[in-house]
Each structure stands twice: as C-alpha cells, then as structure tokens.
C-alpha cells in the first residue's frame, strides 16, 4: 500500500492528466439538480437539504415519504462511483431501526430487490439499481429514468413491505 504522500502525488497526477475533476464537478451538480427536481416535483417527499459528496466511493441524498417517516425509515438516492451506477436504498433512522427491519424482511421474498447483510456499518436495508449505465450527456433523460425508478421502488416497497411492518 502506498504512503499518503505517494497517494497524494498520484492524486495530483490524476487531476492534471485526466478529466476526473470535471467529472466530479459534473456529478455533484447533477446530484444537486436531481435533489432539487425531486423536491419541486414531488411535494409528498421531504427531501433532505444535505448532499453527501462522499470520498469518491458513493454520493447520496435522502428523503422520506409520510409513511416511511412514520416507520422511522428513509430513502436514499445513491451514486456508486466505482460502478458508475445509480441506486435507491431503503434505510433507517438509526442502526437499531435498520436491524429490526432487516430481521423482519428476511422472511419476505425480495424479487428484484436486494436485502443487504445485517452488519455493523450497513447503510441500507434494501437496495435496487435505478440506472446501471447512466448517460451523462442526456441529463433530462437520466433524471426521468431515475425519477421513474424511484417512483416504482417507493410504491412497491411501501405496498409490499413497509405498510404492514412494525418493528
């Protein structure tokens, strides 16, 4: 493993020699715009004011619906940097809530969704891909794809899993 100094030299070279900085700035702007889009289009969502930029691992923001908030749950729109993939996650208010729902959902058939492993540091209870190969040259279409995927995920999750769950 390289030392911090060696890593910083390599980082500087990447910034100089690649489009990394432009890509990162573009992603941050898109995520801010997507967050604003959801807040303005979906008044039923309580969209967080915060955008977690991450450490080039994942970038996300969260929001709740009336039902998810009552159940101490939240949704997260997540960009996985290494995969260049958008996902949506069902998460909990805290670790205790997440573990309780994880235990309850173990007996459910997940279909197209992934029940995460219940381990220290988990960020999601259920994960689903929104866009696996995003086209950042078509931001309007990308926003539409993500928005549609979010809508399908929420309706499905709340109908099949959350509405009848009590942790």
Short mmCIF file of N, CA and C in Angstrom, two decimals:
data_model
loop_
_atom_site.label_atom_id
_atom_site.label_comp_id
_atom_site.label_asym_id
_atom_site.label_seq_id
_atom_site.Cartn_x
_atom_site.Cartn_y
_atom_site.Cartn_z
N UNK A 1 0.84 -1.18 0.00
CA UNK A 1 0.00 0.00 0.00
C UNK A 1 0.89 1.24 0.00
N UNK A 2 0.52 2.20 -0.81
CA UNK A 2 1.30 3.43 -0.93
C UNK A 2 1.14 4.30 0.31
N UNK A 3 2.14 5.10 0.58
CA UNK A 3 2.06 6.05 1.68
C UNK A 3 1.09 7.17 1.29
N UNK A 4 0.66 7.96 2.28
CA UNK A 4 -0.23 9.07 1.99
C UNK A 4 0.43 10.03 1.00
N UNK A 5 1.70 10.30 1.19
CA UNK A 5 2.40 11.22 0.28
C UNK A 5 2.41 10.67 -1.14
N UNK A 6 2.71 9.39 -1.30
CA UNK A 6 2.71 8.78 -2.63
C UNK A 6 1.31 8.82 -3.25
N UNK A 7 0.31 8.58 -2.42
CA UNK A 7 -1.07 8.63 -2.89
C UNK A 7 -1.44 10.05 -3.33
N UNK A 8 -1.00 11.05 -2.60
CA UNK A 8 -1.30 12.44 -2.94
C UNK A 8 -0.61 12.84 -4.25
N UNK A 9 0.60 12.36 -4.47
CA UNK A 9 1.29 12.64 -5.73
C UNK A 9 0.51 12.01 -6.89
N UNK A 10 0.08 10.77 -6.71
CA UNK A 10 -0.72 10.09 -7.74
C UNK A 10 -2.04 10.81 -7.97
N UNK A 11 -2.65 11.29 -6.90
CA UNK A 11 -3.91 12.04 -6.98
C UNK A 11 -3.71 13.31 -7.81
N UNK A 12 -2.66 14.04 -7.51
CA UNK A 12 -2.35 15.25 -8.27
C UNK A 12 -2.15 14.97 -9.74
N UNK A 13 -1.48 13.88 -10.04
CA UNK A 13 -1.26 13.49 -11.44
C UNK A 13 -2.59 13.16 -12.12
N UNK A 14 -3.46 12.46 -11.42
CA UNK A 14 -4.78 12.15 -11.99
C UNK A 14 -5.56 13.43 -12.31
N UNK A 15 -5.50 14.39 -11.40
CA UNK A 15 -6.20 15.66 -11.61
C UNK A 15 -5.64 16.36 -12.86
N UNK A 16 -4.32 16.35 -12.99
CA UNK A 16 -3.68 17.03 -14.13
C UNK A 16 -3.91 16.30 -15.45
N UNK A 17 -3.88 14.99 -15.44
CA UNK A 17 -3.83 14.21 -16.67
C UNK A 17 -5.17 13.64 -17.13
N UNK A 18 -6.19 13.74 -16.30
CA UNK A 18 -7.49 13.16 -16.66
C UNK A 18 -8.60 14.19 -16.49
N UNK A 19 -9.81 13.77 -16.79
CA UNK A 19 -10.99 14.62 -16.61
C UNK A 19 -11.67 14.36 -15.27
N UNK A 20 -10.94 13.82 -14.32
CA UNK A 20 -11.51 13.47 -13.02
C UNK A 20 -12.20 14.66 -12.35
N UNK A 21 -11.54 15.79 -12.32
CA UNK A 21 -12.11 16.96 -11.65
C UNK A 21 -13.39 17.42 -12.35
N UNK A 22 -13.38 17.46 -13.68
CA UNK A 22 -14.56 17.85 -14.44
C UNK A 22 -15.71 16.86 -14.19
N UNK A 23 -15.40 15.58 -14.19
CA UNK A 23 -16.42 14.56 -13.95
C UNK A 23 -17.02 14.70 -12.56
N UNK A 24 -16.18 14.91 -11.56
CA UNK A 24 -16.65 15.03 -10.19
C UNK A 24 -17.54 16.26 -10.02
N UNK A 25 -17.10 17.40 -10.57
CA UNK A 25 -17.91 18.62 -10.50
C UNK A 25 -19.26 18.40 -11.19
N UNK A 26 -19.23 17.75 -12.36
CA UNK A 26 -20.46 17.48 -13.09
C UNK A 26 -21.41 16.58 -12.32
N UNK A 27 -20.85 15.57 -11.68
CA UNK A 27 -21.67 14.67 -10.87
C UNK A 27 -22.29 15.41 -9.69
N UNK A 28 -21.50 16.23 -9.00
CA UNK A 28 -22.03 16.97 -7.85
C UNK A 28 -23.16 17.90 -8.28
N UNK A 29 -22.98 18.57 -9.42
CA UNK A 29 -24.03 19.47 -9.91
C UNK A 29 -25.28 18.67 -10.29
N UNK A 30 -25.10 17.54 -10.95
CA UNK A 30 -26.25 16.71 -11.32
C UNK A 30 -27.00 16.23 -10.08
N UNK A 31 -26.28 15.78 -9.07
CA UNK A 31 -26.93 15.30 -7.85
C UNK A 31 -27.69 16.43 -7.15
N UNK A 32 -27.13 17.64 -7.13
CA UNK A 32 -27.83 18.79 -6.55
C UNK A 32 -29.09 19.09 -7.36
N UNK A 33 -28.96 19.07 -8.68
CA UNK A 33 -30.12 19.34 -9.54
C UNK A 33 -31.18 18.25 -9.39
N UNK A 34 -30.77 17.00 -9.27
CA UNK A 34 -31.70 15.90 -9.08
C UNK A 34 -32.44 16.05 -7.75
N UNK A 35 -31.72 16.41 -6.71
CA UNK A 35 -32.33 16.63 -5.41
C UNK A 35 -33.37 17.75 -5.49
N UNK A 36 -33.01 18.84 -6.17
CA UNK A 36 -33.94 19.96 -6.35
C UNK A 36 -35.16 19.52 -7.17
N UNK A 37 -34.94 18.76 -8.21
CA UNK A 37 -36.03 18.24 -9.05
C UNK A 37 -37.03 17.45 -8.21
N UNK A 38 -36.52 16.54 -7.40
CA UNK A 38 -37.42 15.71 -6.57
C UNK A 38 -38.18 16.57 -5.57
N UNK A 39 -37.49 17.53 -4.99
CA UNK A 39 -38.12 18.41 -4.00
C UNK A 39 -39.25 19.23 -4.63
N UNK A 40 -39.02 19.72 -5.85
CA UNK A 40 -40.02 20.56 -6.51
C UNK A 40 -41.13 19.76 -7.17
N UNK A 41 -40.82 18.60 -7.73
CA UNK A 41 -41.82 17.80 -8.44
C UNK A 41 -42.66 16.95 -7.49
N UNK A 42 -42.05 16.46 -6.44
CA UNK A 42 -42.74 15.55 -5.53
C UNK A 42 -42.91 16.22 -4.17
N UNK A 43 -43.97 16.99 -4.05
CA UNK A 43 -44.22 17.70 -2.80
C UNK A 43 -44.50 16.74 -1.65
N UNK A 44 -44.83 15.48 -2.00
CA UNK A 44 -45.09 14.47 -0.97
C UNK A 44 -43.79 13.94 -0.36
N UNK A 45 -42.65 14.29 -0.93
CA UNK A 45 -41.36 13.87 -0.38
C UNK A 45 -40.81 14.98 0.50
N UNK A 46 -40.23 14.58 1.60
CA UNK A 46 -39.47 15.51 2.44
C UNK A 46 -38.00 15.26 2.11
N UNK A 47 -37.46 16.08 1.21
CA UNK A 47 -36.10 15.88 0.69
C UNK A 47 -35.10 16.60 1.57
N UNK A 48 -34.08 15.88 1.99
CA UNK A 48 -33.02 16.44 2.82
C UNK A 48 -32.33 17.59 2.10
N UNK A 49 -31.93 18.59 2.86
CA UNK A 49 -31.17 19.71 2.29
C UNK A 49 -29.72 19.33 2.04
N UNK A 50 -29.30 18.22 2.60
CA UNK A 50 -27.89 17.83 2.52
C UNK A 50 -27.61 16.86 1.39
N UNK A 51 -26.47 17.07 0.77
CA UNK A 51 -25.93 16.14 -0.22
C UNK A 51 -24.61 15.64 0.34
N UNK A 52 -24.51 14.33 0.51
CA UNK A 52 -23.26 13.73 1.00
C UNK A 52 -22.39 13.46 -0.22
N UNK A 53 -21.26 14.20 -0.36
CA UNK A 53 -20.43 14.02 -1.55
C UNK A 53 -19.60 12.74 -1.53
N UNK A 54 -19.30 12.24 -0.35
CA UNK A 54 -18.53 11.00 -0.24
C UNK A 54 -17.05 11.19 -0.47
N UNK A 55 -16.36 10.07 -0.55
CA UNK A 55 -14.91 10.03 -0.73
C UNK A 55 -14.57 9.30 -2.02
N UNK A 56 -15.25 9.68 -3.09
CA UNK A 56 -15.14 9.01 -4.39
C UNK A 56 -15.58 7.55 -4.29
N UNK A 57 -16.40 7.25 -3.29
CA UNK A 57 -16.98 5.91 -3.15
C UNK A 57 -18.47 5.97 -3.47
N UNK A 58 -19.20 6.80 -2.75
CA UNK A 58 -20.61 7.00 -3.04
C UNK A 58 -21.00 8.42 -2.71
N UNK A 59 -22.01 8.89 -3.42
CA UNK A 59 -22.58 10.22 -3.23
C UNK A 59 -24.08 10.01 -3.10
N UNK A 60 -24.71 10.68 -2.13
CA UNK A 60 -26.14 10.43 -1.95
C UNK A 60 -26.84 11.59 -1.27
N UNK A 61 -28.18 11.56 -1.37
CA UNK A 61 -29.05 12.39 -0.55
C UNK A 61 -30.22 11.51 -0.14
N UNK A 62 -30.92 11.94 0.89
CA UNK A 62 -32.02 11.12 1.40
C UNK A 62 -33.32 11.92 1.37
N UNK A 63 -34.41 11.19 1.49
CA UNK A 63 -35.72 11.80 1.59
C UNK A 63 -36.67 10.81 2.24
N UNK A 64 -37.80 11.32 2.70
CA UNK A 64 -38.82 10.47 3.30
C UNK A 64 -40.16 10.73 2.63
N UNK A 65 -41.03 9.75 2.78
CA UNK A 65 -42.44 9.92 2.45
C UNK A 65 -43.16 9.97 3.80
N UNK A 66 -44.43 10.26 3.77
CA UNK A 66 -45.18 10.30 5.02
C UNK A 66 -45.11 8.94 5.73
N UNK A 67 -45.31 7.86 4.98
CA UNK A 67 -45.29 6.52 5.57
C UNK A 67 -43.90 6.15 6.07
N UNK A 68 -42.88 6.39 5.26
CA UNK A 68 -41.53 6.00 5.70
C UNK A 68 -41.12 6.76 6.95
N UNK A 69 -41.50 8.01 7.03
CA UNK A 69 -41.16 8.81 8.21
C UNK A 69 -41.83 8.24 9.46
N UNK A 70 -43.10 7.85 9.34
CA UNK A 70 -43.83 7.26 10.47
C UNK A 70 -43.16 5.96 10.93
N UNK A 71 -42.54 5.25 9.99
CA UNK A 71 -41.93 3.96 10.29
C UNK A 71 -40.43 4.08 10.61
N UNK A 72 -39.94 5.32 10.77
CA UNK A 72 -38.51 5.58 11.05
C UNK A 72 -37.60 5.11 9.92
N UNK A 73 -38.11 5.18 8.69
CA UNK A 73 -37.35 4.78 7.51
C UNK A 73 -37.10 5.98 6.62
N UNK A 74 -36.15 5.84 5.72
CA UNK A 74 -35.88 6.87 4.73
C UNK A 74 -35.38 6.20 3.46
N UNK A 75 -35.44 6.96 2.38
CA UNK A 75 -34.93 6.51 1.09
C UNK A 75 -33.66 7.29 0.78
N UNK A 76 -32.76 6.64 0.08
CA UNK A 76 -31.52 7.29 -0.31
C UNK A 76 -31.30 7.08 -1.81
N UNK A 77 -31.04 8.16 -2.52
CA UNK A 77 -30.63 8.08 -3.92
C UNK A 77 -29.11 8.12 -3.90
N UNK A 78 -28.50 7.06 -4.42
CA UNK A 78 -27.06 6.84 -4.24
C UNK A 78 -26.38 6.67 -5.60
N UNK A 79 -25.25 7.34 -5.77
CA UNK A 79 -24.40 7.10 -6.93
C UNK A 79 -23.18 6.34 -6.44
N UNK A 80 -22.95 5.14 -6.99
CA UNK A 80 -21.80 4.32 -6.64
C UNK A 80 -20.70 4.63 -7.66
N UNK A 81 -19.66 5.31 -7.21
CA UNK A 81 -18.61 5.78 -8.11
C UNK A 81 -17.93 4.65 -8.88
N UNK A 82 -17.51 3.61 -8.20
CA UNK A 82 -16.75 2.54 -8.84
C UNK A 82 -17.55 1.84 -9.93
N UNK A 83 -18.86 1.73 -9.72
CA UNK A 83 -19.73 1.07 -10.70
C UNK A 83 -20.33 2.05 -11.71
N UNK A 84 -20.20 3.36 -11.43
CA UNK A 84 -20.94 4.41 -12.16
C UNK A 84 -22.40 4.00 -12.33
N UNK A 85 -23.04 3.78 -11.19
CA UNK A 85 -24.42 3.28 -11.16
C UNK A 85 -25.23 4.07 -10.14
N UNK A 86 -26.48 4.37 -10.50
CA UNK A 86 -27.41 4.97 -9.55
C UNK A 86 -28.25 3.87 -8.92
N UNK A 87 -28.41 3.96 -7.61
CA UNK A 87 -29.23 3.01 -6.87
C UNK A 87 -30.19 3.77 -5.97
N UNK A 88 -31.22 3.08 -5.52
CA UNK A 88 -32.07 3.60 -4.47
C UNK A 88 -32.03 2.61 -3.32
N UNK A 89 -31.93 3.14 -2.13
CA UNK A 89 -31.84 2.32 -0.92
C UNK A 89 -32.98 2.67 0.03
N UNK A 90 -33.50 1.65 0.68
CA UNK A 90 -34.36 1.85 1.84
C UNK A 90 -33.44 1.75 3.04
N UNK A 91 -33.47 2.77 3.88
CA UNK A 91 -32.59 2.81 5.04
C UNK A 91 -33.42 3.16 6.27
N UNK A 92 -32.78 3.20 7.41
CA UNK A 92 -33.47 3.50 8.65
C UNK A 92 -32.90 4.72 9.34
N UNK A 93 -33.65 5.20 10.32
CA UNK A 93 -33.23 6.38 11.07
C UNK A 93 -31.94 6.14 11.83
N UNK A 94 -31.76 4.91 12.29
CA UNK A 94 -30.53 4.57 13.02
C UNK A 94 -30.28 3.06 12.90
N UNK A 95 -29.21 2.63 13.49
CA UNK A 95 -28.78 1.23 13.39
C UNK A 95 -29.81 0.26 13.99
N UNK A 96 -30.40 0.63 15.11
CA UNK A 96 -31.39 -0.23 15.76
C UNK A 96 -32.61 -0.44 14.85
N UNK A 97 -33.09 0.63 14.25
CA UNK A 97 -34.23 0.55 13.34
C UNK A 97 -33.88 -0.33 12.13
N UNK A 98 -32.70 -0.11 11.58
CA UNK A 98 -32.29 -0.88 10.41
C UNK A 98 -32.21 -2.37 10.72
N UNK A 99 -31.64 -2.71 11.84
CA UNK A 99 -31.52 -4.13 12.22
C UNK A 99 -32.88 -4.77 12.42
N UNK A 100 -33.80 -4.04 13.05
CA UNK A 100 -35.14 -4.58 13.28
C UNK A 100 -35.87 -4.85 11.96
N UNK A 101 -35.81 -3.89 11.04
CA UNK A 101 -36.45 -4.10 9.74
C UNK A 101 -35.75 -5.19 8.95
N UNK A 102 -34.45 -5.23 9.04
CA UNK A 102 -33.70 -6.27 8.32
C UNK A 102 -34.16 -7.65 8.79
N UNK A 103 -34.30 -7.82 10.08
CA UNK A 103 -34.74 -9.10 10.64
C UNK A 103 -36.15 -9.44 10.13
N UNK A 104 -37.03 -8.45 10.13
CA UNK A 104 -38.41 -8.67 9.67
C UNK A 104 -38.44 -9.04 8.18
N UNK A 105 -37.66 -8.33 7.38
CA UNK A 105 -37.69 -8.53 5.94
C UNK A 105 -37.00 -9.82 5.49
N UNK A 106 -36.25 -10.46 6.37
CA UNK A 106 -35.58 -11.72 5.99
C UNK A 106 -36.58 -12.78 5.56
N UNK A 107 -37.79 -12.71 6.07
CA UNK A 107 -38.80 -13.72 5.72
C UNK A 107 -39.60 -13.34 4.47
N UNK A 108 -39.34 -12.18 3.90
CA UNK A 108 -40.07 -11.71 2.72
C UNK A 108 -39.34 -12.13 1.45
N UNK A 109 -40.10 -12.36 0.39
CA UNK A 109 -39.50 -12.57 -0.93
C UNK A 109 -39.17 -11.20 -1.49
N UNK A 110 -37.92 -11.00 -1.87
CA UNK A 110 -37.46 -9.69 -2.30
C UNK A 110 -37.62 -9.43 -3.80
N UNK A 111 -37.81 -10.45 -4.59
CA UNK A 111 -37.97 -10.24 -6.03
C UNK A 111 -36.74 -9.57 -6.64
N UNK A 112 -36.94 -8.41 -7.24
CA UNK A 112 -35.84 -7.69 -7.91
C UNK A 112 -34.97 -6.89 -6.94
N UNK A 113 -35.31 -6.90 -5.68
CA UNK A 113 -34.58 -6.09 -4.71
C UNK A 113 -33.58 -6.94 -3.94
N UNK A 114 -32.58 -6.28 -3.39
CA UNK A 114 -31.54 -6.96 -2.63
C UNK A 114 -31.65 -6.59 -1.16
N UNK A 115 -31.86 -7.58 -0.32
CA UNK A 115 -31.80 -7.38 1.12
C UNK A 115 -30.32 -7.43 1.50
N UNK A 116 -29.84 -6.36 2.09
CA UNK A 116 -28.42 -6.29 2.43
C UNK A 116 -28.12 -7.21 3.61
N UNK A 117 -26.85 -7.40 3.89
CA UNK A 117 -26.48 -8.19 5.06
C UNK A 117 -26.52 -7.27 6.28
N UNK A 118 -27.00 -7.79 7.38
CA UNK A 118 -27.12 -7.02 8.62
C UNK A 118 -25.77 -7.03 9.32
N UNK A 119 -25.01 -6.00 9.11
CA UNK A 119 -23.68 -5.93 9.71
C UNK A 119 -23.39 -4.51 10.16
N UNK A 120 -22.44 -4.37 11.03
CA UNK A 120 -22.04 -3.06 11.52
C UNK A 120 -21.65 -2.18 10.34
N UNK A 121 -22.18 -0.99 10.32
CA UNK A 121 -21.83 -0.05 9.27
C UNK A 121 -22.71 -0.12 8.04
N UNK A 122 -23.71 -1.01 8.04
CA UNK A 122 -24.56 -1.08 6.85
C UNK A 122 -25.33 0.23 6.72
N UNK A 123 -25.55 0.64 5.49
CA UNK A 123 -26.24 1.89 5.22
C UNK A 123 -27.63 1.67 4.65
N UNK A 124 -27.90 0.47 4.19
CA UNK A 124 -29.18 0.18 3.55
C UNK A 124 -29.77 -1.11 4.09
N UNK A 125 -31.09 -1.18 4.06
CA UNK A 125 -31.80 -2.41 4.37
C UNK A 125 -32.08 -3.14 3.06
N UNK A 126 -32.61 -2.40 2.10
CA UNK A 126 -32.92 -2.94 0.77
C UNK A 126 -32.29 -2.02 -0.28
N UNK A 127 -31.71 -2.62 -1.31
CA UNK A 127 -31.09 -1.86 -2.40
C UNK A 127 -31.72 -2.27 -3.73
N UNK A 128 -31.72 -1.32 -4.66
CA UNK A 128 -32.16 -1.61 -6.02
C UNK A 128 -31.46 -0.66 -6.99
N UNK A 129 -31.10 -1.18 -8.14
CA UNK A 129 -30.47 -0.35 -9.17
C UNK A 129 -31.52 0.53 -9.84
N UNK A 130 -31.17 1.78 -10.05
CA UNK A 130 -32.03 2.70 -10.81
C UNK A 130 -31.56 2.82 -12.25
N UNK A 131 -30.27 3.10 -12.44
CA UNK A 131 -29.68 3.21 -13.77
C UNK A 131 -28.27 2.64 -13.69
N UNK A 132 -28.05 1.55 -14.41
CA UNK A 132 -26.75 0.87 -14.35
C UNK A 132 -25.69 1.48 -15.26
N UNK A 133 -26.10 2.12 -16.32
CA UNK A 133 -25.15 2.70 -17.27
C UNK A 133 -25.62 4.11 -17.64
N UNK A 134 -25.50 5.07 -16.72
CA UNK A 134 -26.07 6.40 -16.96
C UNK A 134 -25.37 7.14 -18.10
N UNK A 135 -26.18 7.84 -18.89
CA UNK A 135 -25.65 8.68 -19.97
C UNK A 135 -25.69 10.13 -19.49
N UNK A 136 -24.54 10.63 -19.08
CA UNK A 136 -24.45 11.98 -18.55
C UNK A 136 -24.47 13.04 -19.65
N UNK A 137 -24.57 12.63 -20.90
CA UNK A 137 -24.76 13.58 -21.99
C UNK A 137 -26.23 13.84 -22.23
N UNK A 138 -27.10 13.09 -21.57
CA UNK A 138 -28.56 13.21 -21.70
C UNK A 138 -29.16 13.38 -20.31
N UNK A 139 -28.90 14.51 -19.67
CA UNK A 139 -29.29 14.70 -18.27
C UNK A 139 -30.80 14.71 -18.04
N UNK A 140 -31.55 15.25 -18.99
CA UNK A 140 -33.01 15.26 -18.84
C UNK A 140 -33.54 13.84 -18.83
N UNK A 141 -33.06 13.02 -19.75
CA UNK A 141 -33.48 11.62 -19.81
C UNK A 141 -33.00 10.86 -18.58
N UNK A 142 -31.80 11.13 -18.14
CA UNK A 142 -31.27 10.46 -16.94
C UNK A 142 -32.12 10.81 -15.73
N UNK A 143 -32.48 12.07 -15.59
CA UNK A 143 -33.36 12.50 -14.49
C UNK A 143 -34.69 11.76 -14.57
N UNK A 144 -35.26 11.65 -15.77
CA UNK A 144 -36.53 10.95 -15.95
C UNK A 144 -36.42 9.49 -15.55
N UNK A 145 -35.33 8.83 -15.97
CA UNK A 145 -35.12 7.41 -15.64
C UNK A 145 -35.03 7.22 -14.12
N UNK A 146 -34.28 8.08 -13.47
CA UNK A 146 -34.12 7.97 -12.02
C UNK A 146 -35.44 8.24 -11.32
N UNK A 147 -36.13 9.30 -11.73
CA UNK A 147 -37.41 9.67 -11.14
C UNK A 147 -38.42 8.53 -11.27
N UNK A 148 -38.51 7.94 -12.45
CA UNK A 148 -39.42 6.81 -12.68
C UNK A 148 -39.05 5.62 -11.80
N UNK A 149 -37.77 5.31 -11.73
CA UNK A 149 -37.32 4.20 -10.90
C UNK A 149 -37.61 4.41 -9.42
N UNK A 150 -37.43 5.64 -8.96
CA UNK A 150 -37.73 5.98 -7.57
C UNK A 150 -39.21 5.74 -7.29
N UNK A 151 -40.05 6.24 -8.19
CA UNK A 151 -41.50 6.11 -8.02
C UNK A 151 -41.92 4.64 -7.94
N UNK A 152 -41.39 3.82 -8.84
CA UNK A 152 -41.72 2.39 -8.83
C UNK A 152 -41.24 1.73 -7.54
N UNK A 153 -40.02 2.02 -7.13
CA UNK A 153 -39.45 1.44 -5.92
C UNK A 153 -40.28 1.80 -4.69
N UNK A 154 -40.59 3.07 -4.53
CA UNK A 154 -41.34 3.51 -3.35
C UNK A 154 -42.72 2.86 -3.31
N UNK A 155 -43.44 2.89 -4.41
CA UNK A 155 -44.78 2.28 -4.43
C UNK A 155 -44.71 0.80 -4.09
N UNK A 156 -43.75 0.11 -4.66
CA UNK A 156 -43.59 -1.32 -4.43
C UNK A 156 -43.17 -1.61 -2.98
N UNK A 157 -42.17 -0.93 -2.50
CA UNK A 157 -41.66 -1.15 -1.15
C UNK A 157 -42.73 -0.82 -0.11
N UNK A 158 -43.40 0.30 -0.28
CA UNK A 158 -44.39 0.70 0.72
C UNK A 158 -45.61 -0.21 0.69
N UNK A 159 -46.00 -0.69 -0.48
CA UNK A 159 -47.15 -1.59 -0.57
C UNK A 159 -46.82 -2.98 -0.05
N UNK A 160 -45.70 -3.55 -0.48
CA UNK A 160 -45.37 -4.94 -0.16
C UNK A 160 -44.70 -5.14 1.19
N UNK A 161 -43.95 -4.16 1.65
CA UNK A 161 -43.10 -4.39 2.82
C UNK A 161 -43.37 -3.44 3.98
N UNK A 162 -43.41 -2.16 3.71
CA UNK A 162 -43.41 -1.18 4.79
C UNK A 162 -44.77 -0.99 5.43
N UNK A 163 -45.84 -0.93 4.64
CA UNK A 163 -47.16 -0.60 5.19
C UNK A 163 -47.62 -1.60 6.25
N UNK A 164 -47.22 -2.86 6.11
CA UNK A 164 -47.65 -3.88 7.07
C UNK A 164 -46.60 -4.18 8.13
N UNK A 165 -45.49 -3.47 8.09
CA UNK A 165 -44.38 -3.77 9.00
C UNK A 165 -44.43 -2.93 10.26
N UNK A 166 -44.14 -3.56 11.33
CA UNK A 166 -43.98 -2.89 12.61
C UNK A 166 -42.74 -3.50 13.24
N UNK A 167 -41.75 -2.70 13.49
CA UNK A 167 -40.54 -3.29 14.08
C UNK A 167 -40.61 -3.28 15.58
#
